[in-house]
PDB file of C-alpha atoms in Angstrom:
ATOM      1  CA  MET A   1     144.302  55.916 -67.679  1.00  0.00           C
ATOM      2  CA  ALA A   2     147.238  56.073 -70.097  1.00  0.00           C
ATOM      3  CA  ALA A   3     147.847  59.270 -72.033  1.00  0.00           C
ATOM      4  CA  GLY A   4     147.567  57.343 -75.292  1.00  0.00           C
ATOM      5  CA  ALA A   5     144.118  56.074 -74.336  1.00  0.00           C
ATOM      6  CA  LEU A   6     142.974  59.625 -73.672  1.00  0.00           C
ATOM      7  CA  ALA A   7     144.389  60.785 -77.000  1.00  0.00           C
ATOM      8  CA  ASP A   8     142.306  58.132 -78.753  1.00  0.00           C
ATOM      9  CA  ARG A   9     139.172  59.938 -77.599  1.00  0.00           C
ATOM     10  CA  ARG A  10     140.089  63.370 -78.962  1.00  0.00           C
ATOM     11  CA  PRO A  11     138.656  62.660 -82.441  1.00  0.00           C
ATOM     12  CA  TRP A  12     135.182  63.038 -80.882  1.00  0.00           C
ATOM     13  CA  LEU A  13     136.020  66.669 -80.097  1.00  0.00           C
ATOM     14  CA  ALA A  14     137.613  67.257 -83.496  1.00  0.00           C
ATOM     15  CA  LEU A  15     134.566  65.804 -85.264  1.00  0.00           C
ATOM     16  CA  SER A  16     132.288  67.950 -83.120  1.00  0.00           C
ATOM     17  CA  LEU A  17     134.159  71.075 -84.217  1.00  0.00           C
ATOM     18  CA  VAL A  18     133.862  70.008 -87.868  1.00  0.00           C
ATOM     19  CA  PHE A  19     130.089  69.573 -87.505  1.00  0.00           C
ATOM     20  CA  GLY A  20     129.558  72.714 -85.434  1.00  0.00           C
ATOM     21  CA  ILE A  21     131.640  75.101 -87.525  1.00  0.00           C
ATOM     22  CA  SER A  22     130.516  73.750 -90.893  1.00  0.00           C
ATOM     23  CA  TYR A  23     126.861  73.961 -89.836  1.00  0.00           C
ATOM     24  CA  TRP A  24     127.290  77.663 -89.093  1.00  0.00           C
ATOM     25  CA  LEU A  25     129.092  78.413 -92.363  1.00  0.00           C
ATOM     26  CA  ALA A  26     126.965  76.283 -94.678  1.00  0.00           C
ATOM     27  CA  ASP A  27     124.234  77.428 -97.023  1.00  0.00           C
ATOM     28  CA  HIS A  28     121.380  75.467 -95.427  1.00  0.00           C
ATOM     29  CA  THR A  29     119.006  76.107 -98.301  1.00  0.00           C
ATOM     30  CA  ARG A  30     120.885  73.501-100.350  1.00  0.00           C
ATOM     31  CA  VAL A  31     120.743  70.766 -97.706  1.00  0.00           C
ATOM     32  CA  PRO A  32     117.723  68.377 -97.491  1.00  0.00           C
ATOM     33  CA  GLY A  33     115.709  68.753 -94.286  1.00  0.00           C
ATOM     34  CA  LEU A  34     116.530  65.503 -92.456  1.00  0.00           C
ATOM     35  CA  TYR A  35     120.226  65.765 -93.261  1.00  0.00           C
ATOM     36  CA  GLU A  36     120.314  69.328 -91.970  1.00  0.00           C
ATOM     37  CA  ILE A  37     118.622  68.305 -88.712  1.00  0.00           C
ATOM     38  CA  ALA A  38     121.165  65.513 -88.182  1.00  0.00           C
ATOM     39  CA  TRP A  39     123.981  67.893 -89.085  1.00  0.00           C
ATOM     40  CA  LYS A  40     122.736  70.425 -86.558  1.00  0.00           C
ATOM     41  CA  GLY A  41     122.453  67.880 -83.749  1.00  0.00           C
ATOM     42  CA  GLY A  42     125.767  66.234 -84.577  1.00  0.00           C
ATOM     43  CA  GLY A  43     128.001  68.940 -83.146  1.00  0.00           C
ATOM     44  CA  VAL A  44     126.760  68.739 -79.562  1.00  0.00           C
ATOM     45  CA  ALA A  45     126.023  64.989 -79.777  1.00  0.00           C
ATOM     46  CA  LEU A  46     129.717  64.461 -80.478  1.00  0.00           C
ATOM     47  CA  LEU A  47     130.550  66.596 -77.436  1.00  0.00           C
ATOM     48  CA  ALA A  48     128.445  64.165 -75.394  1.00  0.00           C
ATOM     49  CA  ALA A  49     130.439  61.264 -76.847  1.00  0.00           C
ATOM     50  CA  TYR A  50     133.684  63.097 -76.076  1.00  0.00           C
ATOM     51  CA  ALA A  51     132.712  63.684 -72.446  1.00  0.00           C
ATOM     52  CA  TRP A  52     131.414  60.138 -71.900  1.00  0.00           C
ATOM     53  CA  SER A  53     134.458  58.420 -73.393  1.00  0.00           C
ATOM     54  CA  HIS A  54     137.105  60.862 -72.197  1.00  0.00           C
ATOM     55  CA  HIS A  55     136.663  60.471 -68.476  1.00  0.00           C
ATOM     56  CA  PRO A  56     135.306  57.610 -66.325  1.00  0.00           C
ATOM     57  CA  THR A  57     133.675  59.478 -63.417  1.00  0.00           C
ATOM     58  CA  LYS A  58     129.987  60.075 -62.850  1.00  0.00           C
ATOM     59  CA  ASP A  59     130.475  63.837 -63.063  1.00  0.00           C
ATOM     60  CA  ALA A  60     131.934  63.438 -66.550  1.00  0.00           C
ATOM     61  CA  HIS A  61     128.938  61.300 -67.455  1.00  0.00           C
ATOM     62  CA  ARG A  62     126.649  63.999 -66.037  1.00  0.00           C
ATOM     63  CA  ILE A  63     128.101  66.641 -68.355  1.00  0.00           C
ATOM     64  CA  ALA A  64     127.808  64.108 -71.179  1.00  0.00           C
ATOM     65  CA  LEU A  65     124.101  63.821 -70.341  1.00  0.00           C
ATOM     66  CA  VAL A  66     123.796  67.614 -70.386  1.00  0.00           C
ATOM     67  CA  MET A  67     125.308  67.634 -73.878  1.00  0.00           C
ATOM     68  CA  ALA A  68     123.013  64.792 -74.961  1.00  0.00           C
ATOM     69  CA  PHE A  69     119.947  66.777 -73.870  1.00  0.00           C
ATOM     70  CA  GLY A  70     121.326  69.736 -75.803  1.00  0.00           C
ATOM     71  CA  ALA A  71     121.754  67.657 -78.958  1.00  0.00           C
ATOM     72  CA  LEU A  72     118.229  66.284 -78.543  1.00  0.00           C
ATOM     73  CA  GLY A  73     116.943  69.826 -78.161  1.00  0.00           C
ATOM     74  CA  ASP A  74     118.778  70.916 -81.313  1.00  0.00           C
ATOM     75  CA  ILE A  75     117.050  68.180 -83.284  1.00  0.00           C
ATOM     76  CA  VAL A  76     113.567  68.332 -81.769  1.00  0.00           C
ATOM     77  CA  LEU A  77     113.501  72.134 -81.965  1.00  0.00           C
ATOM     78  CA  GLU A  78     113.268  71.794 -85.744  1.00  0.00           C
ATOM     79  CA  ILE A  79     110.047  69.831 -85.313  1.00  0.00           C
ATOM     80  CA  SER A  80     108.470  71.327 -82.174  1.00  0.00           C
ATOM     81  CA  PHE A  81     109.661  74.477 -80.417  1.00  0.00           C
ATOM     82  CA  THR A  82     107.944  73.401 -77.176  1.00  0.00           C
ATOM     83  CA  LEU A  83     109.386  69.876 -77.071  1.00  0.00           C
ATOM     84  CA  GLY A  84     112.812  71.200 -77.985  1.00  0.00           C
ATOM     85  CA  ALA A  85     112.608  73.635 -75.078  1.00  0.00           C
ATOM     86  CA  VAL A  86     111.657  70.750 -72.754  1.00  0.00           C
ATOM     87  CA  ALA A  87     114.794  68.854 -73.801  1.00  0.00           C
ATOM     88  CA  PHE A  88     116.961  71.903 -73.186  1.00  0.00           C
ATOM     89  CA  LEU A  89     115.291  72.528 -69.827  1.00  0.00           C
ATOM     90  CA  ALA A  90     116.063  68.955 -68.764  1.00  0.00           C
ATOM     91  CA  GLY A  91     119.690  69.620 -69.670  1.00  0.00           C
ATOM     92  CA  HIS A  92     119.702  72.837 -67.637  1.00  0.00           C
ATOM     93  CA  LEU A  93     118.362  71.024 -64.570  1.00  0.00           C
ATOM     94  CA  GLU A  94     120.998  68.301 -64.907  1.00  0.00           C
ATOM     95  CA  ALA A  95     123.695  70.963 -65.287  1.00  0.00           C
ATOM     96  CA  ILE A  96     122.459  72.826 -62.208  1.00  0.00           C
ATOM     97  CA  SER A  97     122.705  69.628 -60.139  1.00  0.00           C
ATOM     98  CA  LEU A  98     126.300  69.159 -61.328  1.00  0.00           C
ATOM     99  CA  TYR A  99     127.345  72.762 -60.665  1.00  0.00           C
ATOM    100  CA  VAL A 100     125.758  72.793 -57.212  1.00  0.00           C
ATOM    101  CA  ARG A 101     127.743  69.661 -56.349  1.00  0.00           C
ATOM    102  CA  HIS A 102     130.842  71.637 -57.321  1.00  0.00           C
ATOM    103  CA  ARG A 103     129.914  75.031 -55.915  1.00  0.00           C
ATOM    104  CA  ARG A 104     132.737  77.440 -55.144  1.00  0.00           C
ATOM    105  CA  ALA A 105     133.550  77.577 -51.430  1.00  0.00           C
ATOM    106  CA  THR A 106     134.003  81.350 -51.101  1.00  0.00           C
ATOM    107  CA  PRO A 107     132.647  83.307 -54.080  1.00  0.00           C
ATOM    108  CA  SER A 108     133.303  87.030 -53.998  1.00  0.00           C
ATOM    109  CA  PRO A 109     130.445  89.535 -53.504  1.00  0.00           C
ATOM    110  CA  SER A 110     130.690  90.563 -57.168  1.00  0.00           C
ATOM    111  CA  GLN A 111     130.437  86.940 -58.283  1.00  0.00           C
ATOM    112  CA  LYS A 112     127.370  86.420 -56.114  1.00  0.00           C
ATOM    113  CA  ALA A 113     125.832  89.635 -57.434  1.00  0.00           C
ATOM    114  CA  LEU A 114     126.302  88.603 -61.065  1.00  0.00           C
ATOM    115  CA  ALA A 115     124.773  85.201 -60.332  1.00  0.00           C
ATOM    116  CA  VAL A 116     121.699  86.819 -58.753  1.00  0.00           C
ATOM    117  CA  VAL A 117     121.361  89.260 -61.662  1.00  0.00           C
ATOM    118  CA  THR A 118     121.601  86.338 -64.104  1.00  0.00           C
ATOM    119  CA  LEU A 119     119.077  84.205 -62.232  1.00  0.00           C
ATOM    120  CA  ILE A 120     116.520  87.025 -62.104  1.00  0.00           C
ATOM    121  CA  GLY A 121     117.424  88.963 -65.214  1.00  0.00           C
ATOM    122  CA  VAL A 122     117.379  86.167 -67.791  1.00  0.00           C
ATOM    123  CA  PRO A 123     113.697  85.193 -67.271  1.00  0.00           C
ATOM    124  CA  LEU A 124     112.628  88.851 -66.962  1.00  0.00           C
ATOM    125  CA  ILE A 125     114.395  89.853 -70.165  1.00  0.00           C
ATOM    126  CA  SER A 126     113.064  86.752 -71.893  1.00  0.00           C
ATOM    127  CA  PHE A 127     109.503  87.729 -71.029  1.00  0.00           C
ATOM    128  CA  GLU A 128     110.065  91.308 -72.163  1.00  0.00           C
ATOM    129  CA  LEU A 129     111.443  90.104 -75.494  1.00  0.00           C
ATOM    130  CA  SER A 130     108.854  87.401 -76.194  1.00  0.00           C
ATOM    131  CA  GLY A 131     105.808  88.437 -74.152  1.00  0.00           C
ATOM    132  CA  GLN A 132     105.215  84.761 -73.349  1.00  0.00           C
ATOM    133  CA  PHE A 133     105.043  83.211 -69.871  1.00  0.00           C
ATOM    134  CA  PRO A 134     106.157  79.720 -71.053  1.00  0.00           C
ATOM    135  CA  VAL A 135     109.318  81.308 -72.449  1.00  0.00           C
ATOM    136  CA  ALA A 136     109.943  83.024 -69.105  1.00  0.00           C
ATOM    137  CA  PHE A 137     109.425  79.711 -67.292  1.00  0.00           C
ATOM    138  CA  TYR A 138     111.999  78.014 -69.516  1.00  0.00           C
ATOM    139  CA  ALA A 139     114.344  80.965 -69.056  1.00  0.00           C
ATOM    140  CA  LEU A 140     114.198  80.538 -65.279  1.00  0.00           C
ATOM    141  CA  GLY A 141     115.975  77.218 -65.790  1.00  0.00           C
ATOM    142  CA  LEU A 142     118.347  78.831 -68.281  1.00  0.00           C
ATOM    143  CA  GLY A 143     119.227  81.622 -65.852  1.00  0.00           C
ATOM    144  CA  GLY A 144     119.617  79.134 -63.023  1.00  0.00           C
ATOM    145  CA  MET A 145     122.017  77.080 -65.107  1.00  0.00           C
ATOM    146  CA  ALA A 146     124.163  80.089 -66.015  1.00  0.00           C
ATOM    147  CA  ALA A 147     124.156  81.393 -62.431  1.00  0.00           C
ATOM    148  CA  ALA A 148     125.089  77.981 -60.995  1.00  0.00           C
ATOM    149  CA  ALA A 149     127.896  77.606 -63.543  1.00  0.00           C
ATOM    150  CA  TRP A 150     129.254  81.032 -62.589  1.00  0.00           C
ATOM    151  CA  LEU A 151     129.284  80.082 -58.891  1.00  0.00           C
ATOM    152  CA  SER A 152     130.759  76.617 -59.446  1.00  0.00           C
ATOM    153  CA  ASP A 153     134.406  75.772 -58.863  1.00  0.00           C
ATOM    154  CA  PHE A 154     134.880  74.880 -62.511  1.00  0.00           C
ATOM    155  CA  PRO A 155     137.004  77.361 -64.526  1.00  0.00           C
ATOM    156  CA  ARG A 156     134.889  80.498 -64.675  1.00  0.00           C
ATOM    157  CA  TYR A 157     136.241  81.732 -67.989  1.00  0.00           C
ATOM    158  CA  ARG A 158     135.470  78.415 -69.633  1.00  0.00           C
ATOM    159  CA  VAL A 159     132.434  76.866 -67.952  1.00  0.00           C
ATOM    160  CA  GLY A 160     130.974  80.092 -66.545  1.00  0.00           C
ATOM    161  CA  LEU A 161     131.588  82.026 -69.760  1.00  0.00           C
ATOM    162  CA  GLY A 162     130.230  79.168 -71.864  1.00  0.00           C
ATOM    163  CA  ALA A 163     127.015  79.125 -69.829  1.00  0.00           C
ATOM    164  CA  MET A 164     126.641  82.901 -70.264  1.00  0.00           C
ATOM    165  CA  MET A 165     127.140  82.490 -74.034  1.00  0.00           C
ATOM    166  CA  PHE A 166     124.403  79.835 -74.060  1.00  0.00           C
ATOM    167  CA  ALA A 167     122.082  82.252 -72.239  1.00  0.00           C
ATOM    168  CA  ALA A 168     122.916  85.064 -74.673  1.00  0.00           C
ATOM    169  CA  SER A 169     122.142  82.776 -77.605  1.00  0.00           C
ATOM    170  CA  ASP A 170     118.694  81.954 -76.224  1.00  0.00           C
ATOM    171  CA  LEU A 171     117.989  85.611 -75.507  1.00  0.00           C
ATOM    172  CA  LEU A 172     118.666  86.321 -79.185  1.00  0.00           C
ATOM    173  CA  ILE A 173     116.158  83.596 -80.105  1.00  0.00           C
ATOM    174  CA  PHE A 174     113.562  85.327 -77.949  1.00  0.00           C
ATOM    175  CA  ALA A 175     114.511  88.719 -79.397  1.00  0.00           C
ATOM    176  CA  ARG A 176     113.834  87.292 -82.835  1.00  0.00           C
ATOM    177  CA  MET A 177     110.233  86.798 -81.688  1.00  0.00           C
ATOM    178  CA  GLY A 178     109.894  90.540 -81.127  1.00  0.00           C
ATOM    179  CA  PRO A 179     112.237  93.520 -81.453  1.00  0.00           C
ATOM    180  CA  LEU A 180     114.834  91.813 -83.671  1.00  0.00           C
ATOM    181  CA  ALA A 181     112.366  89.978 -85.877  1.00  0.00           C
ATOM    182  CA  GLN A 182     113.703  91.711 -89.006  1.00  0.00           C
ATOM    183  CA  SER A 183     117.335  91.920 -87.949  1.00  0.00           C
ATOM    184  CA  PRO A 184     120.066  89.660 -89.412  1.00  0.00           C
ATOM    185  CA  LEU A 185     121.931  89.746 -86.083  1.00  0.00           C
ATOM    186  CA  PRO A 186     120.207  86.737 -84.458  1.00  0.00           C
ATOM    187  CA  HIS A 187     120.810  84.606 -87.546  1.00  0.00           C
ATOM    188  CA  LEU A 188     124.516  85.431 -87.430  1.00  0.00           C
ATOM    189  CA  LEU A 189     125.097  85.024 -83.698  1.00  0.00           C
ATOM    190  CA  ILE A 190     122.691  82.446 -82.242  1.00  0.00           C
ATOM    191  CA  TRP A 191     124.518  79.338 -83.417  1.00  0.00           C
ATOM    192  CA  PRO A 192     128.144  80.360 -82.663  1.00  0.00           C
ATOM    193  CA  LEU A 193     127.227  81.641 -79.198  1.00  0.00           C
ATOM    194  CA  TYR A 194     125.345  78.436 -78.422  1.00  0.00           C
ATOM    195  CA  TYR A 195     127.726  75.920 -79.951  1.00  0.00           C
ATOM    196  CA  PHE A 196     130.990  77.430 -78.741  1.00  0.00           C
ATOM    197  CA  GLY A 197     129.360  77.986 -75.349  1.00  0.00           C
ATOM    198  CA  GLN A 198     128.676  74.249 -75.188  1.00  0.00           C
ATOM    199  CA  VAL A 199     132.264  73.517 -76.245  1.00  0.00           C
ATOM    200  CA  LEU A 200     133.607  75.706 -73.432  1.00  0.00           C
ATOM    201  CA  ILE A 201     131.285  74.084 -70.887  1.00  0.00           C
ATOM    202  CA  CYS A 202     132.091  70.514 -71.903  1.00  0.00           C
ATOM    203  CA  THR A 203     135.854  70.883 -72.256  1.00  0.00           C
ATOM    204  CA  GLY A 204     136.035  73.071 -69.151  1.00  0.00           C
ATOM    205  CA  VAL A 205     134.329  70.483 -66.950  1.00  0.00           C
ATOM    206  CA  ILE A 206     136.316  67.567 -68.366  1.00  0.00           C
ATOM    207  CA  GLY A 207     139.588  69.486 -68.124  1.00  0.00           C
ATOM    208  CA  ALA A 208     138.916  70.395 -64.487  1.00  0.00           C
ATOM    209  CA  LEU A 209     138.066  66.801 -63.562  1.00  0.00           C
ATOM    210  CA  LYS A 210     141.267  65.581 -65.180  1.00  0.00           C
ATOM    211  CA  ALA A 211     143.383  68.295 -63.515  1.00  0.00           C
ATOM    212  CA  ARG A 212     141.989  67.290 -60.113  1.00  0.00           C
ATOM    213  CA  GLY A 213     142.858  63.664 -60.737  1.00  0.00           C
ATOM    214  CA  GLU A 214     139.216  62.552 -60.609  1.00  0.00           C
ATOM    215  CA  PHE A 215     139.723  59.408 -62.643  1.00  0.00           C
ATOM    216  CA  ARG A 216     137.921  56.995 -60.305  1.00  0.00           C
ATOM    217  CA  ALA A 217     134.269  56.248 -61.009  1.00  0.00           C
ATOM    218  CA  GLU A 218     132.068  56.953 -57.985  1.00  0.00           C
TER     219      GLU A 218
END
């Protein structure tokens, strides 16, 4: 694919950043409900468009699907917390399947240890924060996604870090159900951790596929 053709697809990423950053900085109390929901979902939906159009392989389309589930979760979460969580969980499962396909050949003992701690720790901490078994069940998928990303052969300090930021964002949501219910910290940090985590994941996967010359559709 010509470099100019790839450049034509970068506006999707630029538009995503406009949506994602402006959503965080905006005074939402002055925005009508439906517009705010669309605004919220737009940032990650545009990442899905970026991934789908930027690279022709199935793995690029898989990460686009992960982003699409995330955008759906962002929107549905405003209507139903449970259905929003289901959309996010579907995205986590799709991401796990992608990361397992690209697992690192020889991870170090410390990398394996962190993955195990993440897989076990995220659902345990989620239950401690929320006191709810359905939250812990969802968090098992969340922890699995972050652990699989950390052990994948995608750039660890983009894809792996982005997945950990996503997990941290959700843990703050669960903390808001309990110990941080009156704290302003979750309100300040949940969105930037989540959104920029998704940006790192999406651009990290696409960048790695391009660097490896994976331009042929499977």
